[in-house]
């Protein structure tokens, strides 16, 4: 498929010539335009925008590259990465004498390594479009649950429009056309914690006044003596990192209204007492990631290879305990110092309010310098 797209792209750069040699490209005021949907909601449904051309002559071929605003991604539709506007909705000539439309224009698209979309189209018979201006193709996109509300710019560049005679190329002024798409403020964030792991992390772009049934949340109060001290919460604040716990696992979608003024514009992350939540995918090179690598759910230290952390997840910064691997007990929500070159502390236990406890009650969460934060079994 990639080879086919490259072939179409080359043909669009050097389309069939029927009237002699092509001339140098000519700059034109003709340009590509975007018909955007009313709004795309963060984490919501896929929407389409339409790319068209406003021209002053008949063209037969075109090509371009499209870049989306940050936190928007291309979504394959029923025709591929994007689809030609066919029939009366488009401006491509066709023959329907056989009972179905037959097009001479060949259309291809492909995602690039940088996430942009490359689009190319030409006619195998050098046929003109049916009008100077009209719709060309539709593109499907989706917004990340953490996309910042507001207007975003769709950029089209590497532009070419070609006429049949002499395969003359026209380049829109500035080789850049733009359009706008609006990101709404109603976000939907999927949260999934397996019953086997029971633990997770999250940061939400909105606040929640109450947690859904079966889900517990904790903030990091402090880190001392190799122990992560957690405080339970009953409500979640926007752009605040949390450790989550679900005894029987949890799967659901949390929804809320996003306040764009709270968006962490500079770093795309928020850190509270060593726990960092991110709102865009990032590569973590130092710190500790909550995982289950077969030895239970723990905060594992990042190795030599950076860890690709998706948006909405949290990690512990390296500064919480320099040079020390941090681990969690198999069923704990905290971490303990796992160095083997120091003596382990005693097993004195405390409740989540920091009070010393002599008798442990099954089903409750306690803190211990040796075991971290753990759930007392029967």
Coordinates of N, CA and C in Angstrom, one line a residue, residues 19 28 30 53-62 90-93 105 123 126-134 136 160-170:
X19 N 0.2 17.7 -24.1 CA 0.4 18.9 -25.1 C 1.8 19.4 -24.9
X28 N -0.4 31.0 -7.7 CA -1.8 31.4 -8.0 C -2.5 31.8 -6.7
X30 N -5.6 30.9 -6.3 CA -6.5 29.7 -6.0 C -5.9 29.0 -4.8
X53 N -11.5 23.1 -2.9 CA -10.6 24.0 -3.6 C -11.5 25.2 -4.1
X54 N -11.0 26.4 -4.0 CA -11.6 27.6 -4.6 C -10.7 28.0 -5.7
X55 N -11.1 27.8 -7.0 CA -10.2 28.0 -8.1 C -10.8 28.9 -9.1
X56 N -9.9 29.2 -10.1 CA -10.3 30.1 -11.2 C -10.1 29.4 -12.6
X57 N -9.9 28.1 -12.6 CA -9.7 27.3 -13.8 C -10.0 25.9 -13.5
X58 N -10.0 25.1 -14.5 CA -10.2 23.6 -14.4 C -8.9 23.0 -14.1
X59 N -8.8 22.2 -13.0 CA -7.7 21.4 -12.6 C -8.0 19.9 -12.9
X60 N -6.9 19.1 -12.9 CA -7.0 17.7 -13.1 C -6.3 16.9 -12.0
X61 N -5.4 17.5 -11.3 CA -4.7 16.8 -10.2 C -4.3 17.7 -9.1
X62 N -4.0 17.1 -8.0 CA -3.5 17.9 -6.8 C -2.8 17.0 -5.9
X90 N -19.1 15.8 -4.8 CA -17.7 16.1 -5.2 C -17.7 16.8 -6.6
X91 N -16.4 16.9 -7.2 CA -16.2 17.5 -8.4 C -15.4 16.6 -9.4
X92 N -15.5 15.3 -9.2 CA -14.8 14.3 -10.0 C -15.7 13.8 -11.1
X93 N -15.3 13.8 -12.4 CA -16.1 13.3 -13.5 C -16.2 11.7 -13.3
X105 N -10.3 9.4 -11.9 CA -9.3 9.9 -10.9 C -8.9 8.9 -9.9
X123 N -5.8 12.1 -12.6 CA -6.7 11.3 -13.5 C -5.9 10.5 -14.5
X126 N -6.3 12.1 -17.8 CA -6.1 13.5 -17.8 C -7.4 14.3 -17.9
X127 N -8.4 13.9 -17.2 CA -9.7 14.5 -17.2 C -9.7 15.7 -16.2
X128 N -10.4 16.7 -16.6 CA -10.6 17.9 -15.7 C -11.6 17.6 -14.6
X129 N -11.5 18.3 -13.5 CA -12.6 18.3 -12.6 C -13.8 19.0 -13.2
X130 N -15.0 18.7 -12.7 CA -16.2 19.2 -13.3 C -16.5 20.7 -13.1
X131 N -15.7 21.3 -12.2 CA -15.9 22.8 -11.9 C -14.6 23.4 -11.4
X132 N -14.6 24.7 -11.4 CA -13.4 25.4 -10.9 C -13.2 25.1 -9.4
X133 N -14.4 25.2 -8.7 CA -14.3 25.1 -7.2 C -15.3 24.0 -6.7
X134 N -15.0 23.4 -5.6 CA -15.8 22.4 -5.0 C -15.1 21.5 -4.0
X136 N -13.3 18.2 -2.4 CA -12.4 17.2 -2.9 C -12.4 15.9 -2.1
X160 N 0.1 21.5 -4.5 CA 0.2 21.6 -6.0 C -1.2 21.4 -6.6
X161 N -1.5 22.2 -7.6 CA -2.7 22.0 -8.4 C -2.2 22.0 -9.9
X162 N -2.7 21.0 -10.6 CA -2.2 20.8 -12.0 C -3.3 20.8 -13.0
X163 N -3.1 21.4 -14.1 CA -4.0 21.4 -15.2 C -3.6 20.4 -16.3
X164 N -4.5 20.0 -17.2 CA -4.2 19.0 -18.1 C -3.2 19.5 -19.2
X165 N -3.4 20.7 -19.7 CA -2.5 21.2 -20.7 C -1.1 21.4 -20.3
X166 N -0.2 20.7 -20.9 CA 1.3 20.8 -20.6 C 1.6 20.4 -19.1
X167 N 0.6 19.8 -18.4 CA 0.8 19.4 -17.0 C 1.3 20.6 -16.2
X168 N 0.7 21.7 -16.5 CA 1.2 23.0 -15.8 C 0.8 22.9 -14.4
X169 N 1.8 23.2 -13.5 CA 1.5 23.2 -12.1 C 1.3 24.6 -11.6
X170 N 0.4 24.7 -10.6 CA 0.1 26.0 -9.9 C 0.3 25.8 -8.4

